[in-house]
Short mmCIF file of C-alpha atoms in Angstrom, two decimals:
data_model
loop_
_atom_site.label_atom_id
_atom_site.label_comp_id
_atom_site.label_asym_id
_atom_site.label_seq_id
_atom_site.Cartn_x
_atom_site.Cartn_y
_atom_site.Cartn_z
CA MET V 450 -27.77 -8.10 3.73
CA LEU V 451 -25.28 -7.61 0.98
CA MET V 452 -23.45 -10.81 1.98
CA PRO V 453 -24.61 -13.98 3.80
CA ALA V 454 -24.23 -13.89 7.57
CA SER V 455 -21.04 -15.52 8.83
CA SER V 456 -21.04 -18.33 11.38
CA GLU V 457 -19.46 -15.96 13.92
CA PHE V 458 -22.32 -13.48 13.52
CA VAL V 459 -24.91 -16.26 13.84
CA THR V 460 -23.22 -17.43 17.06
CA LEU V 461 -23.36 -13.92 18.50
CA CYS V 462 -27.06 -13.63 17.60
CA GLN V 463 -27.72 -16.97 19.26
CA ALA V 464 -26.07 -15.70 22.45
CA GLN V 465 -28.28 -12.60 22.43
CA VAL V 466 -31.42 -14.69 21.89
CA ASP V 467 -30.35 -16.91 24.81
CA LEU V 468 -30.02 -13.76 26.91
CA LEU V 469 -33.57 -12.75 26.01
CA THR V 470 -34.84 -16.19 26.97
CA GLN V 471 -32.94 -16.72 30.21
CA SER V 472 -32.85 -13.18 31.61
CA LEU V 473 -36.09 -11.66 30.37
CA GLY V 474 -38.29 -14.71 30.04
CA ALA V 475 -38.91 -14.36 26.29
CA ALA V 476 -40.99 -17.29 25.04
CA LEU V 477 -40.18 -16.67 21.40
CA SER V 478 -37.41 -14.65 19.68
CA VAL V 479 -36.27 -14.33 16.07
CA VAL V 480 -33.41 -12.39 14.44
CA TYR V 481 -34.08 -11.45 10.80
CA VAL V 482 -31.58 -9.99 8.37
CA THR V 483 -32.35 -8.32 5.08
CA GLU V 484 -31.24 -9.96 1.87
CA GLU V 485 -31.20 -8.23 -1.48
CA VAL V 486 -32.74 -10.37 -4.23
CA GLY V 487 -32.64 -7.68 -6.90
CA GLU V 488 -31.75 -4.06 -7.45
CA LYS V 489 -34.89 -2.86 -5.68
CA GLU V 490 -36.26 -5.94 -3.92
CA THR V 491 -35.30 -6.97 -0.39
CA LYS V 492 -36.64 -9.77 1.78
CA LEU V 493 -36.31 -10.77 5.43
CA ILE V 494 -34.44 -13.99 6.27
CA PRO V 495 -34.58 -15.53 9.78
CA ILE V 496 -31.12 -16.65 10.88
CA VAL V 497 -31.60 -17.39 14.61
CA ALA V 498 -34.76 -18.25 16.52
CA TYR V 499 -36.01 -19.64 19.81
CA PRO V 500 -37.49 -22.15 20.03
CA GLU V 501 -35.68 -23.24 16.86
CA ALA V 502 -37.80 -26.30 16.09
CA GLY V 503 -40.98 -24.32 16.16
CA VAL V 504 -39.84 -21.26 14.26
CA MET V 505 -37.13 -22.14 11.73
CA ARG V 506 -39.00 -25.05 10.15
CA GLU V 507 -40.02 -22.89 7.23
CA GLU V 508 -39.44 -19.29 6.26
CA LYS V 509 -43.13 -18.49 5.63
CA ARG V 510 -44.10 -19.54 9.13
CA SER V 511 -41.29 -17.52 10.71
CA LEU V 512 -42.51 -14.36 9.01
CA SER V 513 -45.93 -14.89 10.60
CA LEU V 514 -44.34 -13.87 13.90
CA LEU V 515 -44.14 -10.28 12.70
CA PRO V 516 -46.91 -7.76 13.33
CA THR V 517 -49.59 -7.91 10.62
CA GLU V 518 -48.42 -4.66 9.03
CA LEU V 519 -44.87 -6.07 8.56
CA GLN V 520 -45.63 -9.53 7.19
CA GLY V 521 -45.61 -8.35 3.59
CA MET V 522 -42.60 -6.18 4.24
CA ASN V 523 -40.11 -5.23 1.55
CA PRO V 524 -37.79 -2.98 3.61
CA LYS V 525 -35.76 -0.31 1.91
CA ARG V 526 -32.15 0.19 2.89
CA ARG V 527 -32.56 3.80 3.98
CA LEU V 528 -35.08 5.51 6.21
CA PRO V 529 -37.76 6.67 6.05
CA ALA V 530 -39.01 3.80 3.90
CA ALA V 531 -42.41 2.19 3.29
CA VAL V 532 -42.41 -1.31 4.72
CA GLY V 533 -45.92 -2.68 4.26
CA LYS V 534 -48.81 -2.98 1.88
CA ASP V 535 -50.65 -0.40 3.98
CA GLY V 536 -47.86 2.11 3.52
CA LEU V 537 -46.74 1.91 7.19
CA MET V 538 -43.25 3.39 7.72
CA LEU V 539 -40.50 2.29 10.10
CA ASP V 540 -40.02 5.75 11.53
CA GLN V 541 -43.77 5.85 12.20
CA TRP V 542 -43.50 2.54 14.09
CA ALA V 543 -40.53 3.97 15.98
CA ARG V 544 -42.76 6.74 17.38
CA ASP V 545 -45.44 4.35 18.64
CA GLU V 546 -46.21 5.04 22.30
CA GLY V 547 -43.30 7.56 22.37
CA LYS V 548 -40.78 4.79 23.05
CA GLY V 549 -37.86 5.81 20.77
CA ASN V 550 -36.91 3.59 17.85
CA PHE V 551 -38.76 0.35 18.81
CA LEU V 552 -41.97 -1.24 17.62
CA SER V 553 -44.27 -2.40 20.35
CA GLN V 554 -47.39 -4.53 20.49
CA GLN V 555 -47.80 -5.06 24.26
CA ARG V 556 -46.34 -8.56 24.63
CA GLN V 557 -44.47 -8.59 21.31
CA ILE V 558 -41.68 -6.15 20.44
CA VAL V 559 -40.07 -5.60 17.04
CA PHE V 560 -36.85 -3.60 16.91
CA PRO V 561 -35.25 -2.63 13.56
CA LEU V 562 -31.51 -3.37 13.37
CA ILE V 563 -30.27 0.02 12.18
CA HIS V 564 -26.80 1.44 11.65
CA GLU V 565 -26.32 4.92 10.19
CA GLU V 566 -29.93 4.89 8.93
CA VAL V 567 -29.46 1.58 7.11
CA VAL V 568 -32.00 -1.12 8.03
CA MET V 569 -30.14 -4.44 8.21
CA GLY V 570 -32.83 -6.57 9.82
CA LEU V 571 -35.26 -6.98 12.71
CA LEU V 572 -35.26 -8.41 16.22
CA VAL V 573 -38.65 -9.87 17.18
CA THR V 574 -39.32 -11.13 20.71
CA SER V 575 -42.49 -11.92 22.66
CA ARG V 576 -43.89 -13.65 25.71
CA GLY V 577 -47.41 -14.73 26.48
CA ASP V 578 -47.71 -14.31 30.23
CA ARG V 579 -47.21 -10.56 30.62
CA ALA V 580 -46.41 -7.32 28.82
CA TRP V 581 -42.91 -5.81 28.70
CA ASN V 582 -42.13 -3.06 31.19
CA GLU V 583 -39.99 0.01 30.49
CA SER V 584 -36.77 -1.47 31.91
CA GLU V 585 -37.14 -4.65 29.88
CA ARG V 586 -37.77 -2.69 26.70
CA SER V 587 -34.53 -0.76 27.30
CA GLN V 588 -32.61 -4.02 27.69
CA ILE V 589 -34.10 -5.42 24.49
CA GLU V 590 -33.20 -2.21 22.67
CA GLU V 591 -29.56 -2.58 23.83
CA ILE V 592 -29.54 -6.18 22.57
CA ALA V 593 -30.86 -4.98 19.18
CA GLN V 594 -28.14 -2.33 19.03
CA THR V 595 -25.49 -4.95 19.84
CA ILE V 596 -26.75 -7.18 17.01
CA ALA V 597 -26.84 -4.21 14.60
CA ILE V 598 -23.22 -3.26 15.35
CA ALA V 599 -22.13 -6.89 15.03
CA CYS V 600 -23.96 -7.11 11.71
CA ILE V 601 -22.14 -4.14 10.20
CA LEU V 602 -18.77 -5.40 11.49
CA ASP V 603 -19.52 -8.80 9.99
CA GLN V 604 -20.28 -7.21 6.63
CA ARG V 605 -17.11 -5.15 6.72
CA SER V 606 -15.01 -8.17 7.63
CA GLN V 607 -16.42 -10.17 4.72
CA TRP V 608 -15.96 -7.22 2.38
CA LEU V 609 -12.30 -6.93 3.41
CA GLU V 610 -11.78 -10.63 2.88
CA GLN V 611 -13.41 -10.42 -0.55
CA ARG V 612 -11.24 -7.45 -1.52
CA PHE V 613 -8.12 -9.20 -0.25
CA SER V 614 -8.88 -12.31 -2.30
CA GLU V 615 -9.51 -10.21 -5.38
CA GLN V 616 -6.22 -8.38 -4.92
CA GLN V 617 -4.43 -11.72 -4.56
CA ARG V 618 -5.95 -12.91 -7.83
CA LEU V 619 -4.98 -9.72 -9.69
CA GLN V 620 -1.49 -9.77 -8.19
CA ALA V 621 -1.02 -13.36 -9.30
CA GLN V 622 -1.96 -12.38 -12.87
CA GLN V 623 0.49 -9.47 -12.78
CA ASN V 624 3.24 -11.72 -11.46
CA ASP V 625 2.68 -14.20 -14.28
CA LEU V 626 2.99 -11.35 -16.77
CA LEU V 627 6.19 -10.10 -15.13
CA HIS V 628 7.69 -13.58 -15.16
CA ASN V 629 7.00 -13.78 -18.89
CA LEU V 630 8.50 -10.34 -19.56
CA LEU V 631 11.62 -11.06 -17.51
CA HIS V 632 12.11 -14.32 -19.35
CA GLN V 633 11.84 -12.51 -22.68
CA LEU V 634 14.22 -9.75 -21.57
CA ARG V 635 16.96 -12.23 -20.75
CA ASN V 636 17.25 -13.44 -24.34
CA PRO V 637 18.23 -10.07 -25.88
CA LEU V 638 20.37 -9.32 -22.80
CA THR V 639 22.33 -12.54 -23.34
CA ALA V 640 22.80 -11.62 -26.99
CA LEU V 641 23.96 -8.10 -26.01
CA ARG V 642 26.55 -9.48 -23.61
CA THR V 643 27.76 -11.94 -26.24
CA PHE V 644 28.22 -9.15 -28.81
CA GLY V 645 30.07 -7.10 -26.18
CA LYS V 646 32.46 -9.92 -25.40
CA LEU V 647 33.13 -10.47 -29.13
CA LEU V 648 33.86 -6.76 -29.57
CA VAL V 649 36.32 -6.77 -26.67
CA LYS V 650 38.15 -9.76 -28.18
CA ARG V 651 38.34 -8.21 -31.63
CA LEU V 652 39.43 -4.75 -30.53
CA GLY V 653 43.11 -4.34 -29.76
CA LEU V 654 44.34 -3.20 -26.36
CA ASP V 655 45.21 0.20 -27.82
CA GLU V 656 41.93 0.57 -29.69
CA LYS V 657 40.13 3.72 -28.47
CA ASN V 658 36.72 2.07 -28.82
CA ARG V 659 37.67 -0.85 -26.57
CA GLU V 660 36.49 1.08 -23.50
CA PHE V 661 33.03 1.49 -25.05
CA ALA V 662 32.82 -2.28 -25.47
CA ASN V 663 33.84 -2.74 -21.83
CA ASN V 664 31.12 -0.29 -20.83
CA ILE V 665 28.56 -2.36 -22.73
CA LEU V 666 29.58 -5.43 -20.73
CA ARG V 667 29.53 -3.51 -17.45
CA GLU V 668 26.06 -2.08 -18.03
CA SER V 669 24.70 -5.44 -19.19
CA ASP V 670 25.98 -6.98 -15.94
CA ARG V 671 24.16 -4.24 -14.06
CA ILE V 672 20.94 -5.01 -15.92
CA GLU V 673 21.37 -8.71 -15.08
CA ASP V 674 21.66 -7.82 -11.37
CA LEU V 675 18.45 -5.78 -11.57
CA LEU V 676 16.60 -8.60 -13.34
CA GLN V 677 17.61 -10.99 -10.58
CA GLN V 678 16.19 -8.55 -8.04
CA PHE V 679 12.95 -8.38 -10.02
CA ASP V 680 12.77 -12.16 -9.80
CA ARG V 681 13.13 -11.93 -6.05
CA VAL V 682 10.42 -9.26 -5.89
CA ILE V 683 8.00 -11.53 -7.72
CA ASP V 684 8.91 -14.57 -5.63
CA LEU V 685 8.34 -12.58 -2.45
CA THR V 686 4.96 -11.36 -3.71
CA ASP V 687 4.01 -14.93 -4.62
CA ASP V 688 4.76 -15.99 -1.04
CA VAL V 689 2.50 -13.22 0.29
CA ASN V 690 -0.28 -14.20 -2.10
CA GLU V 691 -0.12 -17.80 -0.97
CA ALA V 692 -0.74 -16.78 2.66
CA PRO V 693 -4.35 -17.61 3.65
CA ALA V 694 -6.59 -14.56 3.64
CA ASP V 695 -8.46 -15.71 6.74
CA GLY V 696 -5.36 -15.64 8.92
CA PHE V 697 -4.28 -12.28 7.57
CA LEU V 698 -7.66 -10.68 8.21
CA ASP V 699 -8.00 -12.28 11.65
CA ASN V 700 -4.71 -10.71 12.68
CA LEU V 701 -5.73 -7.40 11.15
CA LEU V 702 -9.12 -7.29 12.88
CA THR V 703 -8.20 -8.73 16.30
CA ILE V 704 -4.89 -7.07 17.15
CA SER V 705 -5.27 -4.84 20.17
CA PRO V 706 -3.86 -1.30 20.48
CA VAL V 707 -1.27 -2.56 22.99
CA GLU V 708 -0.19 -5.39 20.67
CA SER V 709 -0.05 -2.93 17.78
CA LYS V 710 2.25 -0.65 19.76
CA VAL V 711 4.51 -3.56 20.71
CA GLU V 712 4.75 -4.69 17.07
CA THR V 713 5.56 -1.13 16.00
CA GLU V 714 8.36 -0.89 18.55
CA LYS V 715 9.73 -4.26 17.41
CA ALA V 716 9.72 -3.07 13.80
CA LYS V 717 11.72 0.02 14.73
CA ASN V 718 14.46 -2.15 16.19
CA VAL V 719 14.77 -4.36 13.10
CA LYS V 720 17.28 -3.25 10.51
CA GLN V 721 15.67 -2.57 7.20
CA PRO V 722 17.17 -4.18 4.12
CA LEU V 723 19.21 -2.12 1.70
CA LEU V 724 16.90 -1.45 -1.22
CA LEU V 725 18.25 -1.51 -4.73
CA LEU V 726 14.64 -1.51 -5.85
CA PRO V 727 12.33 0.98 -4.14
CA GLU V 728 10.33 -0.50 -1.27
CA SER V 729 11.20 -4.03 -2.33
CA GLY V 730 12.73 -5.03 0.96
CA LEU V 731 14.41 -7.93 -0.78
CA MET V 732 18.15 -7.83 -0.34
CA GLU V 733 19.62 -9.25 2.81
CA ILE V 734 21.15 -6.46 4.82
CA PRO V 735 24.76 -6.21 3.76
CA SER V 736 27.11 -4.89 6.39
CA LEU V 737 28.38 -1.60 5.00
CA SER V 738 32.01 -2.04 4.11
CA ALA V 739 35.01 -0.08 2.93
CA CYS V 740 34.52 1.02 -0.67
CA SER V 741 36.70 2.85 -3.16
CA LEU V 742 34.80 5.92 -4.32
CA VAL V 743 37.20 6.25 -7.26
CA LYS V 744 36.36 2.73 -8.45
CA VAL V 745 32.62 3.32 -8.20
CA LEU V 746 32.93 6.63 -10.07
CA ASP V 747 35.00 5.06 -12.85
CA SER V 748 32.09 2.91 -14.04
CA VAL V 749 29.50 5.67 -13.63
CA LEU V 750 31.56 8.39 -15.32
CA ALA V 751 32.43 6.20 -18.30
CA ALA V 752 28.76 5.99 -19.26
CA ALA V 753 28.20 9.67 -18.42
CA PHE V 754 30.96 10.84 -20.78
CA ALA V 755 29.41 8.87 -23.64
CA ILE V 756 25.93 10.30 -22.98
CA ALA V 757 27.28 13.86 -22.70
CA GLN V 758 29.10 13.51 -26.01
CA GLU V 759 25.95 12.24 -27.72
CA ARG V 760 23.89 15.14 -26.30
CA ASN V 761 26.45 17.83 -27.12
CA LEU V 762 27.22 18.63 -23.47
CA THR V 763 30.50 19.57 -21.81
CA PHE V 764 31.18 17.05 -19.05
CA LYS V 765 34.03 17.67 -16.61
CA ALA V 766 34.98 15.36 -13.74
CA GLU V 767 37.70 16.35 -11.28
CA ILE V 768 38.39 13.21 -9.25
CA PRO V 769 41.67 12.87 -7.31
CA ASN V 770 43.48 9.59 -7.85
CA SER V 771 43.82 9.03 -4.11
CA LEU V 772 40.82 9.37 -1.81
CA PRO V 773 39.96 7.93 1.60
CA VAL V 774 37.77 4.86 1.45
CA ILE V 775 34.14 5.37 2.40
CA LYS V 776 31.57 3.23 4.19
CA CYS V 777 28.89 2.16 1.74
CA ASP V 778 27.48 -0.56 -0.49
CA SER V 779 29.09 -0.25 -3.92
CA LYS V 780 26.02 -1.38 -5.89
CA ALA V 781 23.74 0.99 -4.03
CA LEU V 782 26.15 3.89 -4.49
CA THR V 783 26.36 3.12 -8.20
CA GLU V 784 22.56 3.45 -8.42
CA VAL V 785 22.60 6.73 -6.49
CA LEU V 786 25.30 8.42 -8.55
CA SER V 787 23.87 7.09 -11.82
CA ASN V 788 20.46 8.59 -11.00
CA ILE V 789 21.82 12.01 -10.04
CA ILE V 790 24.30 12.33 -12.92
CA ASP V 791 21.69 11.07 -15.38
CA ASN V 792 19.29 13.79 -14.17
CA ALA V 793 21.95 16.45 -14.68
CA LEU V 794 22.60 15.25 -18.22
CA LYS V 795 18.89 14.91 -18.99
CA TYR V 796 17.79 18.37 -17.82
CA THR V 797 20.76 20.36 -19.14
CA PRO V 798 20.07 21.83 -22.62
CA SER V 799 22.35 21.05 -25.57
CA GLY V 800 25.56 23.09 -25.29
CA GLY V 801 25.38 23.15 -21.49
CA LYS V 802 27.87 22.01 -18.89
CA VAL V 803 27.90 19.35 -16.17
CA PHE V 804 30.57 19.15 -13.47
CA VAL V 805 31.48 16.37 -11.02
CA GLU V 806 33.86 17.07 -8.15
CA ILE V 807 34.78 15.79 -4.70
CA LYS V 808 33.97 17.63 -1.45
CA ARG V 809 35.02 16.99 2.14
CA LYS V 810 33.59 18.02 5.51
CA ASN V 811 33.98 17.27 9.20
CA THR V 812 30.94 17.03 11.47
CA GLY V 813 30.20 15.88 14.98
CA ASP V 814 29.43 12.47 13.46
CA GLY V 815 32.82 12.18 11.79
CA LYS V 816 34.46 12.84 8.42
CA PHE V 817 32.46 12.74 5.20
CA LEU V 818 33.30 12.63 1.49
CA GLY V 819 30.89 14.22 -0.94
CA VAL V 820 30.30 13.81 -4.66
CA ALA V 821 29.01 17.12 -6.05
CA VAL V 822 27.16 17.13 -9.38
CA SER V 823 26.45 20.59 -10.83
CA ASP V 824 24.81 21.69 -14.08
CA ASN V 825 24.00 25.03 -15.70
CA GLY V 826 20.45 24.06 -16.66
CA LEU V 827 17.31 25.99 -15.80
CA GLY V 828 17.50 25.08 -12.12
CA ILE V 829 14.72 24.01 -9.75
CA PRO V 830 11.98 26.42 -8.61
CA LYS V 831 11.98 27.16 -4.88
CA GLN V 832 8.49 25.70 -4.43
CA ASP V 833 9.67 22.37 -5.89
CA LEU V 834 12.74 21.96 -3.69
CA GLU V 835 10.88 20.80 -0.57
CA HIS V 836 9.06 18.07 -2.54
CA LEU V 837 12.00 17.02 -4.68
CA PHE V 838 12.61 13.66 -2.99
CA GLU V 839 8.95 12.60 -2.86
CA ARG V 840 8.09 9.55 -4.91
CA GLY V 841 6.48 10.45 -8.23
CA PHE V 842 7.09 14.20 -7.87
CA ARG V 843 8.46 15.99 -10.95
CA GLY V 844 7.26 19.55 -10.37
CA VAL V 845 7.62 21.88 -13.32
CA LYS V 846 9.57 19.19 -15.21
CA GLU V 847 6.31 17.29 -15.60
CA LYS V 848 5.16 19.96 -18.06
CA THR V 849 8.15 19.37 -20.32
CA GLU V 850 8.60 16.71 -22.99
CA ILE V 851 11.55 15.21 -21.10
CA PRO V 852 10.53 11.68 -20.00
CA GLY V 853 10.71 10.73 -16.34
CA THR V 854 8.90 8.97 -13.48
CA GLY V 855 9.84 11.08 -10.47
CA LEU V 856 11.40 8.03 -8.78
CA GLY V 857 15.15 8.49 -9.29
CA LEU V 858 15.76 11.02 -6.51
CA ALA V 859 13.42 9.22 -4.10
CA ILE V 860 15.38 6.00 -4.63
CA ALA V 861 18.68 7.85 -4.27
CA LYS V 862 17.69 9.46 -0.98
CA GLU V 863 16.45 6.17 0.47
CA LEU V 864 19.69 4.40 -0.40
CA VAL V 865 21.91 7.19 0.89
CA GLN V 866 20.08 7.32 4.21
CA GLN V 867 20.50 3.58 4.62
CA MET V 868 24.22 4.06 4.04
CA GLN V 869 24.22 6.63 6.89
CA GLY V 870 24.74 9.55 4.53
CA GLU V 871 22.69 12.47 3.22
CA ILE V 872 21.91 14.35 0.01
CA GLU V 873 21.96 18.13 -0.28
CA VAL V 874 20.51 20.13 -3.16
CA PHE V 875 21.13 23.76 -4.11
CA SER V 876 19.49 25.83 -6.80
CA PRO V 877 21.03 28.09 -8.10
CA ALA V 878 24.08 25.86 -8.45
CA LYS V 879 27.16 26.17 -6.21
CA HIS V 880 30.00 26.01 -8.71
CA PRO V 881 32.47 28.74 -9.72
CA GLU V 882 31.88 28.25 -13.45
CA ILE V 883 28.09 28.55 -13.14
CA LYS V 884 27.07 32.18 -12.69
CA LYS V 885 23.28 31.80 -12.52
CA LEU V 886 20.52 29.21 -12.38
CA GLY V 887 21.62 25.58 -12.51
CA THR V 888 21.53 22.96 -9.75
CA THR V 889 24.02 21.25 -7.47
CA PHE V 890 23.48 17.91 -5.75
CA ILE V 891 25.97 16.68 -3.14
CA VAL V 892 25.94 13.07 -1.94
CA TRP V 893 27.69 12.82 1.44
CA LEU V 894 28.90 9.47 2.77
CA PRO V 895 31.00 8.73 5.88
CA GLU V 896 34.66 7.87 5.60
CA PHE V 897 35.41 4.32 6.65
CA SER V 898 36.98 3.82 10.07
CA GLU V 899 37.97 0.57 11.75
#
């Protein structure tokens, strides 16, 4: 046995021994399990016996119940394996008298507890008044098989619990590290916001650089929002780690298929939270409300213009002053558009062009506004398009020196779907000023209606 037998397994073995005693008239029964005491050494340990007082008093005496050839046994974990000083083998015992995989000595029977050719122990039973008949041997073999299956399930359950506890410990260490990093990030962020506020105060209203200072404040506020969400992620993980492993594993191992189906159906009917961090499930579900697309774009485009200028790119945005309001979450939409525009700026070579424009369409589901982002970069290979929104996928871009994680588009798609919209992608680009290659992304969101 790789791990000590659990109390539940011992109880099951006791029930099987009681069955041998009451139904088959066994006068003496013992269940042994193997225990590894070294890399190559294994010994037999009795865990249940009848009568207990006469058998379990000492381990040496309990082993004397085995056939002579097995008393010095050092069983190997895989068959065939030598099990005695005389070189007797378990598979040889299994062929005795042509009775399958049991060991027989007239009034005493020894069955190996085997699962997938792994010997996990022995079941020994005997009676003094008469030999076992064929039907009784079959029943004892079924009892041995039941104990063997229970043994392997017991080991797997304990292994899962051990793994779960280890994961909790590692997760707790990671959370401590994240708490420390977040605390350290807030200090320079506070300084950055303070410098931004001082710049805004010192720059006149007509100063052309005043808008850059405002952008610094806006982006620092955005970082502060994300840090707060990180805090909530860690707090949620801490709550999960504090849950007792026993209860978690009991639910995992005992839930029936019917209960599983019911829980799945319940989960489908529960609204999922709007995720500003992928798979965090942290934010309470905001009811989607009327949002000004122009206002959201103002903050995103201000940063985009600055990045395009620094990278020697032509950046054109054609946004009408008056647009219908859309149904969305403004923070989530800011993340979506920032990710898509940032990708366009990142993958367009110096001297290239990036365009942002508004689209409209009517469908059976209503009216939609779209934000189209086009670039004249190298485009996206056809084989990459179908995997583009998979988490961690970068395709041919992974072979370039351009940094990335392959998460931006996956996050964007998740957020847009939760806002009842969709994202389309075209390569080559669909823009009149782009003649070949390039890429166009269109984020469609429903117009707001009362």
